[in-house]
PDB file of C-alpha atoms and ligand atoms in Angstrom:
ATOM      1  CA  MET A   1       1.785  -2.224  29.417  1.00 40.00           C
ATOM      2  CA  GLU A   2      -0.478  -2.574  26.390  1.00 44.00           C
ATOM      3  CA  GLN A   3       0.379  -5.679  24.398  1.00 44.00           C
ATOM      4  CA  GLU A   4       1.802  -5.083  20.954  1.00 50.00           C
ATOM      5  CA  ASN A   5      -0.470  -6.391  18.223  1.00 56.00           C
ATOM      6  CA  LYS A   6       1.638  -7.683  15.351  1.00 71.00           C
ATOM      7  CA  GLU A   7      -1.218  -8.951  13.244  1.00 92.00           C
ATOM      8  CA  TYR A   8      -0.277  -8.541   9.587  1.00 97.00           C
ATOM      9  CA  LEU A   9      -2.846  -7.893   6.889  1.00 98.00           C
ATOM     10  CA  PHE A  10      -1.318 -10.672   4.766  1.00 97.00           C
ATOM     11  CA  ASN A  11       1.489 -13.203   4.940  1.00 95.00           C
ATOM     12  CA  PRO A  12       4.786 -11.228   5.057  1.00 93.00           C
ATOM     13  CA  GLU A  13       6.600 -14.086   3.339  1.00 92.00           C
ATOM     14  CA  LEU A  14       4.997 -12.876   0.119  1.00 94.00           C
ATOM     15  CA  LEU A  15       7.291  -9.824   0.273  1.00 90.00           C
ATOM     16  CA  SER A  16      10.397 -11.708   1.134  1.00 78.00           C
ATOM     17  CA  PRO A  17      12.247 -14.041  -1.178  1.00 64.00           C
ATOM     18  CA  LYS A  18      13.806 -15.614   1.956  1.00 61.00           C
ATOM     19  CA  LYS A  19      11.244 -17.780   3.703  1.00 51.00           C
ATOM     20  CA  GLY A  20      10.768 -16.988   7.371  1.00 49.00           C
ATOM     21  CA  ASN A  21      12.307 -13.508   7.127  1.00 51.00           C
ATOM     22  CA  LEU A  22       9.339 -11.458   8.298  1.00 50.00           C
ATOM     23  CA  CYS A  23      11.036  -8.069   8.124  1.00 58.00           C
ATOM     24  CA  ASN A  24      12.404  -6.925   4.841  1.00 70.00           C
ATOM     25  CA  PHE A  25      15.131  -4.331   5.354  1.00 65.00           C
ATOM     26  CA  LEU A  26      15.377  -1.900   2.452  1.00 70.00           C
ATOM     27  CA  THR A  27      18.359  -2.859   0.359  1.00 64.00           C
ATOM     28  CA  ASN A  28      19.582   0.662  -0.502  1.00 66.00           C
ATOM     29  CA  GLU A  29      22.558   0.763   1.908  1.00 61.00           C
ATOM     30  CA  LYS A  30      23.032   4.526   1.646  1.00 63.00           C
ATOM     31  CA  ILE A  31      19.484   5.305   2.730  1.00 68.00           C
ATOM     32  CA  ASN A  32      19.095   2.362   5.053  1.00 70.00           C
ATOM     33  CA  GLU A  33      22.147   2.834   7.237  1.00 67.00           C
ATOM     34  CA  HIS A  34      21.792   1.005  10.558  1.00 68.00           C
ATOM     35  CA  LYS A  35      18.786  -0.936   9.204  1.00 84.00           C
ATOM     36  CA  ARG A  36      16.465   1.918   9.999  1.00 92.00           C
ATOM     37  CA  TYR A  37      13.678   1.159   7.509  1.00 94.00           C
ATOM     38  CA  VAL A  38      11.714  -2.045   6.984  1.00 94.00           C
ATOM     39  CA  ILE A  39       9.100  -2.806   4.373  1.00 95.00           C
ATOM     40  CA  ARG A  40       6.282  -5.055   5.584  1.00 95.00           C
ATOM     41  CA  PRO A  41       2.516  -5.637   5.367  1.00 97.00           C
ATOM     42  CA  LEU A  42       0.240  -3.221   7.214  1.00 98.00           C
ATOM     43  CA  CYS A  43      -0.263  -4.211  10.894  1.00 97.00           C
ATOM     44  CA  GLN A  44      -3.296  -3.627  13.055  1.00 96.00           C
ATOM     45  CA  ASP A  45      -1.152  -1.531  15.407  1.00 96.00           C
ATOM     46  CA  ASP A  46      -0.082   0.845  12.649  1.00 97.00           C
ATOM     47  CA  TYR A  47      -3.133   2.899  13.529  1.00 97.00           C
ATOM     48  CA  LYS A  48      -1.260   3.874  16.722  1.00 96.00           C
ATOM     49  CA  ILE A  49       1.762   5.083  14.773  1.00 96.00           C
ATOM     50  CA  ASP A  50      -0.179   7.542  12.663  1.00 95.00           C
ATOM     51  CA  TYR A  51      -1.103   5.452   9.631  1.00 98.00           C
ATOM     52  CA  ILE A  52      -4.218   7.547   9.016  1.00 98.00           C
ATOM     53  CA  LYS A  53      -2.191  10.749   9.370  1.00 98.00           C
ATOM     54  CA  LEU A  54       0.093   9.424   6.633  1.00 98.00           C
ATOM     55  CA  LEU A  55      -2.907   8.764   4.350  1.00 98.00           C
ATOM     56  CA  SER A  56      -4.104  12.312   4.972  1.00 98.00           C
ATOM     57  CA  GLN A  57      -1.106  13.468   2.933  1.00 98.00           C
ATOM     58  CA  LEU A  58      -2.775  11.800  -0.072  1.00 97.00           C
ATOM     59  CA  THR A  59      -6.408  12.823   0.315  1.00 97.00           C
ATOM     60  CA  SER A  60      -9.212  13.439   2.797  1.00 96.00           C
ATOM     61  CA  THR A  61      -9.478  10.611   5.366  1.00 97.00           C
ATOM     62  CA  GLY A  62     -12.392  11.808   7.494  1.00 96.00           C
ATOM     63  CA  ASN A  63     -12.338  10.867  11.184  1.00 96.00           C
ATOM     64  CA  VAL A  64     -11.250   7.239  11.452  1.00 97.00           C
ATOM     65  CA  SER A  65     -11.520   5.821  14.996  1.00 97.00           C
ATOM     66  CA  TYR A  66      -9.522   2.766  16.151  1.00 97.00           C
ATOM     67  CA  GLU A  67     -12.756   0.723  16.021  1.00 97.00           C
ATOM     68  CA  MET A  68     -13.451   1.785  12.435  1.00 98.00           C
ATOM     69  CA  PHE A  69      -9.877   0.984  11.460  1.00 98.00           C
ATOM     70  CA  ASN A  70     -10.022  -2.463  13.072  1.00 97.00           C
ATOM     71  CA  ASP A  71     -13.347  -3.272  11.465  1.00 98.00           C
ATOM     72  CA  THR A  72     -12.041  -2.425   7.991  1.00 98.00           C
ATOM     73  CA  PHE A  73      -8.728  -4.195   8.688  1.00 98.00           C
ATOM     74  CA  SER A  74     -10.609  -7.400   9.631  1.00 97.00           C
ATOM     75  CA  LYS A  75     -12.837  -7.220   6.558  1.00 98.00           C
ATOM     76  CA  MET A  76      -9.774  -6.824   4.342  1.00 98.00           C
ATOM     77  CA  LYS A  77      -7.918  -9.649   6.094  1.00 97.00           C
ATOM     78  CA  ASN A  78     -10.893 -11.984   5.754  1.00 97.00           C
ATOM     79  CA  SER A  79     -11.401 -11.191   2.088  1.00 97.00           C
ATOM     80  CA  ASP A  80      -9.689 -14.313   0.748  1.00 95.00           C
ATOM     81  CA  GLY A  81      -6.500 -12.603  -0.402  1.00 97.00           C
ATOM     82  CA  MET A  82      -7.885  -9.540  -2.121  1.00 98.00           C
ATOM     83  CA  TYR A  83      -6.080  -6.780  -0.133  1.00 98.00           C
ATOM     84  CA  TYR A  84      -2.326  -6.224   0.102  1.00 98.00           C
ATOM     85  CA  ILE A  85      -1.239  -3.011   1.845  1.00 98.00           C
ATOM     86  CA  ILE A  86       2.466  -2.524   2.401  1.00 98.00           C
ATOM     87  CA  VAL A  87       4.235   0.106   4.482  1.00 98.00           C
ATOM     88  CA  ILE A  88       7.746   1.377   5.116  1.00 97.00           C
ATOM     89  CA  HIS A  89       8.353   1.623   8.874  1.00 96.00           C
ATOM     90  CA  ASP A  90      10.995   3.992  10.267  1.00 95.00           C
ATOM     91  CA  LEU A  91      12.203   1.971  13.255  1.00 94.00           C
ATOM     92  CA  HIS A  92      14.186   4.893  14.701  1.00 94.00           C
ATOM     93  CA  CYS A  93      11.194   7.234  14.918  1.00 95.00           C
ATOM     94  CA  ASN A  94       8.628   4.416  15.136  1.00 96.00           C
ATOM     95  CA  ARG A  95       6.357   5.710  12.445  1.00 96.00           C
ATOM     96  CA  VAL A  96       4.968   4.536   9.167  1.00 97.00           C
ATOM     97  CA  VAL A  97       6.450   6.793   6.494  1.00 97.00           C
ATOM     98  CA  ALA A  98       5.172   5.358   3.198  1.00 98.00           C
ATOM     99  CA  SER A  99       2.382   3.097   2.065  1.00 98.00           C
ATOM    100  CA  GLY A 100       0.717   1.602  -0.994  1.00 98.00           C
ATOM    101  CA  SER A 101      -2.039  -0.902  -1.715  1.00 98.00           C
ATOM    102  CA  LEU A 102      -2.601  -3.669  -4.228  1.00 98.00           C
ATOM    103  CA  ILE A 103      -6.267  -4.591  -4.567  1.00 98.00           C
ATOM    104  CA  LEU A 104      -7.313  -7.665  -6.509  1.00 98.00           C
ATOM    105  CA  GLU A 105     -10.534  -8.087  -8.427  1.00 98.00           C
ATOM    106  CA  ARG A 106     -11.933 -11.471  -9.500  1.00 98.00           C
ATOM    107  CA  LYS A 107     -13.229 -11.770 -13.068  1.00 98.00           C
ATOM    108  CA  PHE A 108     -15.048 -14.288 -15.238  1.00 98.00           C
ATOM    109  CA  ILE A 109     -13.136 -12.968 -18.246  1.00 98.00           C
ATOM    110  CA  HIS A 110      -9.530 -14.003 -18.898  1.00 98.00           C
ATOM    111  CA  SER A 111     -10.260 -17.571 -17.730  1.00 98.00           C
ATOM    112  CA  CYS A 112     -11.682 -16.384 -14.406  1.00 98.00           C
ATOM    113  CA  GLY A 113      -8.549 -14.302 -13.968  1.00 98.00           C
ATOM    114  CA  GLN A 114      -7.643 -11.639 -11.484  1.00 98.00           C
ATOM    115  CA  ARG A 115      -6.917  -8.017 -12.216  1.00 98.00           C
ATOM    116  CA  ALA A 116      -4.915  -5.904  -9.744  1.00 98.00           C
ATOM    117  CA  ARG A 117      -5.007  -2.184  -9.008  1.00 98.00           C
ATOM    118  CA  VAL A 118      -2.293  -0.090  -7.387  1.00 98.00           C
ATOM    119  CA  GLU A 119      -3.920   2.354  -4.982  1.00 98.00           C
ATOM    120  CA  ASP A 120      -3.200   4.968  -2.326  1.00 98.00           C
ATOM    121  CA  ILE A 121       0.513   5.454  -2.845  1.00 98.00           C
ATOM    122  CA  VAL A 122       1.773   7.977  -0.311  1.00 98.00           C
ATOM    123  CA  VAL A 123       5.148   8.994   1.119  1.00 98.00           C
ATOM    124  CA  ASN A 124       5.402  11.289   4.169  1.00 98.00           C
ATOM    125  CA  SER A 125       6.621  14.688   2.926  1.00 97.00           C
ATOM    126  CA  ASP A 126       9.618  14.556   5.319  1.00 97.00           C
ATOM    127  CA  TYR A 127      10.783  11.322   3.687  1.00 96.00           C
ATOM    128  CA  ARG A 128      10.522  12.126  -0.036  1.00 95.00           C
ATOM    129  CA  SER A 129      13.397  11.738  -2.536  1.00 93.00           C
ATOM    130  CA  LYS A 130      14.674   8.554  -0.871  1.00 94.00           C
ATOM    131  CA  GLY A 131      13.131   6.201  -3.439  1.00 95.00           C
ATOM    132  CA  PHE A 132      10.452   4.955  -1.028  1.00 96.00           C
ATOM    133  CA  GLY A 133       7.585   5.512  -3.483  1.00 97.00           C
ATOM    134  CA  LYS A 134       9.509   3.675  -6.177  1.00 96.00           C
ATOM    135  CA  THR A 135      10.250   0.757  -3.813  1.00 95.00           C
ATOM    136  CA  ILE A 136       6.577   0.451  -2.862  1.00 97.00           C
ATOM    137  CA  VAL A 137       5.270   0.583  -6.443  1.00 97.00           C
ATOM    138  CA  GLN A 138       7.849  -1.954  -7.640  1.00 96.00           C
ATOM    139  CA  LYS A 139       7.015  -4.323  -4.749  1.00 96.00           C
ATOM    140  CA  LEU A 140       3.302  -4.084  -5.539  1.00 97.00           C
ATOM    141  CA  VAL A 141       3.857  -4.770  -9.230  1.00 97.00           C
ATOM    142  CA  SER A 142       5.998  -7.838  -8.357  1.00 95.00           C
ATOM    143  CA  LEU A 143       3.290  -8.979  -5.964  1.00 96.00           C
ATOM    144  CA  ALA A 144       0.644  -8.703  -8.714  1.00 97.00           C
ATOM    145  CA  LYS A 145       2.808 -11.015 -10.819  1.00 96.00           C
ATOM    146  CA  ILE A 146       3.386 -13.478  -7.960  1.00 95.00           C
ATOM    147  CA  LEU A 147      -0.400 -13.546  -7.422  1.00 97.00           C
ATOM    148  CA  LYS A 148      -0.849 -14.365 -11.142  1.00 97.00           C
ATOM    149  CA  CYS A 149      -2.899 -11.283 -12.039  1.00 98.00           C
ATOM    150  CA  TYR A 150      -3.306 -10.856 -15.794  1.00 98.00           C
ATOM    151  CA  LYS A 151      -2.795  -7.093 -15.497  1.00 98.00           C
ATOM    152  CA  VAL A 152      -2.153  -4.337 -12.984  1.00 98.00           C
ATOM    153  CA  SER A 153      -3.495  -0.837 -13.477  1.00 98.00           C
ATOM    154  CA  LEU A 154      -3.779   2.459 -11.647  1.00 98.00           C
ATOM    155  CA  GLU A 155      -5.369   5.862 -11.827  1.00 97.00           C
ATOM    156  CA  CYS A 156      -3.446   8.910 -10.673  1.00 97.00           C
ATOM    157  CA  LYS A 157      -3.271  12.671 -10.676  1.00 95.00           C
ATOM    158  CA  ASP A 158      -2.175  14.045 -14.070  1.00 95.00           C
ATOM    159  CA  LYS A 159       1.068  15.397 -12.586  1.00 96.00           C
ATOM    160  CA  ASN A 160       2.156  11.854 -11.624  1.00 97.00           C
ATOM    161  CA  VAL A 161       1.648  10.211 -15.028  1.00 97.00           C
ATOM    162  CA  ASN A 162       5.329  10.444 -16.016  1.00 97.00           C
ATOM    163  CA  TRP A 163       6.435   9.031 -12.667  1.00 97.00           C
ATOM    164  CA  TYR A 164       4.237   5.932 -13.055  1.00 98.00           C
ATOM    165  CA  THR A 165       5.300   5.580 -16.689  1.00 98.00           C
ATOM    166  CA  SER A 166       8.851   5.085 -15.415  1.00 97.00           C
ATOM    167  CA  PHE A 167       7.727   1.820 -13.742  1.00 96.00           C
ATOM    168  CA  GLY A 168       6.284   0.366 -16.944  1.00 97.00           C
ATOM    169  CA  PHE A 169       2.688   1.627 -16.722  1.00 98.00           C
ATOM    170  CA  SER A 170       1.448   2.951 -20.043  1.00 97.00           C
ATOM    171  CA  LYS A 171      -1.612   4.437 -21.656  1.00 96.00           C
ATOM    172  CA  GLU A 172      -2.830   1.814 -24.121  1.00 95.00           C
ATOM    173  CA  PRO A 173      -3.746   3.407 -27.441  1.00 96.00           C
ATOM    174  CA  GLY A 174      -7.550   3.737 -27.604  1.00 97.00           C
ATOM    175  CA  ASN A 175      -7.929   2.490 -24.036  1.00 95.00           C
ATOM    176  CA  SER A 176      -6.606   5.121 -21.673  1.00 94.00           C
ATOM    177  CA  ASN A 177      -9.626   6.798 -20.127  1.00 93.00           C
ATOM    178  CA  PHE A 178     -10.433   6.935 -16.475  1.00 94.00           C
ATOM    179  CA  MET A 179     -13.851   8.271 -15.492  1.00 95.00           C
ATOM    180  CA  GLN A 180     -15.737   8.616 -12.264  1.00 95.00           C
ATOM    181  CA  ILE A 181     -18.908   9.838 -10.594  1.00 96.00           C
ATOM    182  CA  ARG A 182     -18.483  11.250  -7.090  1.00 95.00           C
ATOM    183  CA  PHE A 183     -21.318  10.662  -4.602  1.00 95.00           C
ATOM    184  CA  GLN A 184     -21.004  13.679  -2.319  1.00 91.00           C
ATOM    185  CA  GLU A 185     -23.600  12.323   0.138  1.00 88.00           C
ATOM    186  CA  PHE A 186     -21.411   9.338   1.078  1.00 88.00           C
ATOM    187  CA  ASP A 187     -18.094  11.227   1.119  1.00 84.00           C
ATOM    188  CA  ILE A 188     -17.702  11.781   4.865  1.00 78.00           C
TER     189      ILE A 188
HETATM  190  C1  16G B 201      -4.791   8.857  -6.458  1.00 69.52           C
HETATM  191  C2  16G B 201      -4.401   7.456  -6.016  1.00 69.52           C
HETATM  192  C3  16G B 201      -5.648   6.661  -5.690  1.00 69.52           C
HETATM  193  C4  16G B 201      -6.325   7.367  -4.541  1.00 69.52           C
HETATM  194  C5  16G B 201      -6.742   8.751  -4.994  1.00 69.52           C
HETATM  195  C6  16G B 201      -7.327   9.538  -3.855  1.00 69.52           C
HETATM  196  C7  16G B 201      -2.511   6.109  -6.698  1.00 69.52           C
HETATM  197  C8  16G B 201      -1.844   5.370  -7.800  1.00 69.52           C
HETATM  198  N1  16G B 201      -3.636   6.778  -7.036  1.00 69.52           N
HETATM  199  O1  16G B 201      -5.492   8.818  -7.646  1.00 69.52           O
HETATM  200  O2  16G B 201      -5.304   5.359  -5.315  1.00 69.52           O
HETATM  201  O3  16G B 201      -7.415   6.611  -4.056  1.00 69.52           O
HETATM  202  O4  16G B 201      -5.572   9.462  -5.429  1.00 69.52           O
HETATM  203  O5  16G B 201      -7.889  10.702  -4.328  1.00 69.52           O
HETATM  204  O6  16G B 201      -2.061   6.096  -5.566  1.00 69.52           O
HETATM  205  P1  16G B 201      -9.453  10.984  -4.149  1.00 69.52           P
HETATM  206  O7  16G B 201      -9.680  11.009  -2.676  1.00 69.52           O
HETATM  207  O8  16G B 201      -9.600  12.308  -4.790  1.00 69.52           O
HETATM  208  O9  16G B 201     -10.180   9.870  -4.821  1.00 69.52           O
END
């Protein structure tokens, strides 16, 4: 039998107020009857339980092989604490049903501070309206605070602005633009 690879992207204790408790069962009793859902850092083996398929509900993923996934996973893990991807795992169906990332950026400004970005929030369409997205965003915002970031920001589709506003994100007057240039030749 293939050995299970439980390598976490980052220390799971960061998600758990109780030291040593590596799995964090969702606290909403109504939704989490029988301790079905856990929230935890991304694992290397999540590739095998359709992590990329989950991301494809957010945007185009391209063809990501296991080797490509592992290579990126290792680079993130060895990045000196810059990448924090969390998932909600449905233990009954053994699949990853929601995910979100917190990416840190080192700065010289703000006393060599760190800024954080919330990225790639996605909930499997079969699991919406259970508060999973909210749980993930709130965990990531708490994590940004624990990691002493001076601010946390995000960019999102226009239709989601009100949803993110409900977690305390706001458009600062005179400072609320998000712009981009897309390089089609590298978008594979
Ligand atoms: C949304 C996501 C962003 C993601 C992008 C993908 C959040 C808060 N925002 O803006 O993180 O990378 O969609 O869309 O999750 P794209 O492939 O068109 O860039």
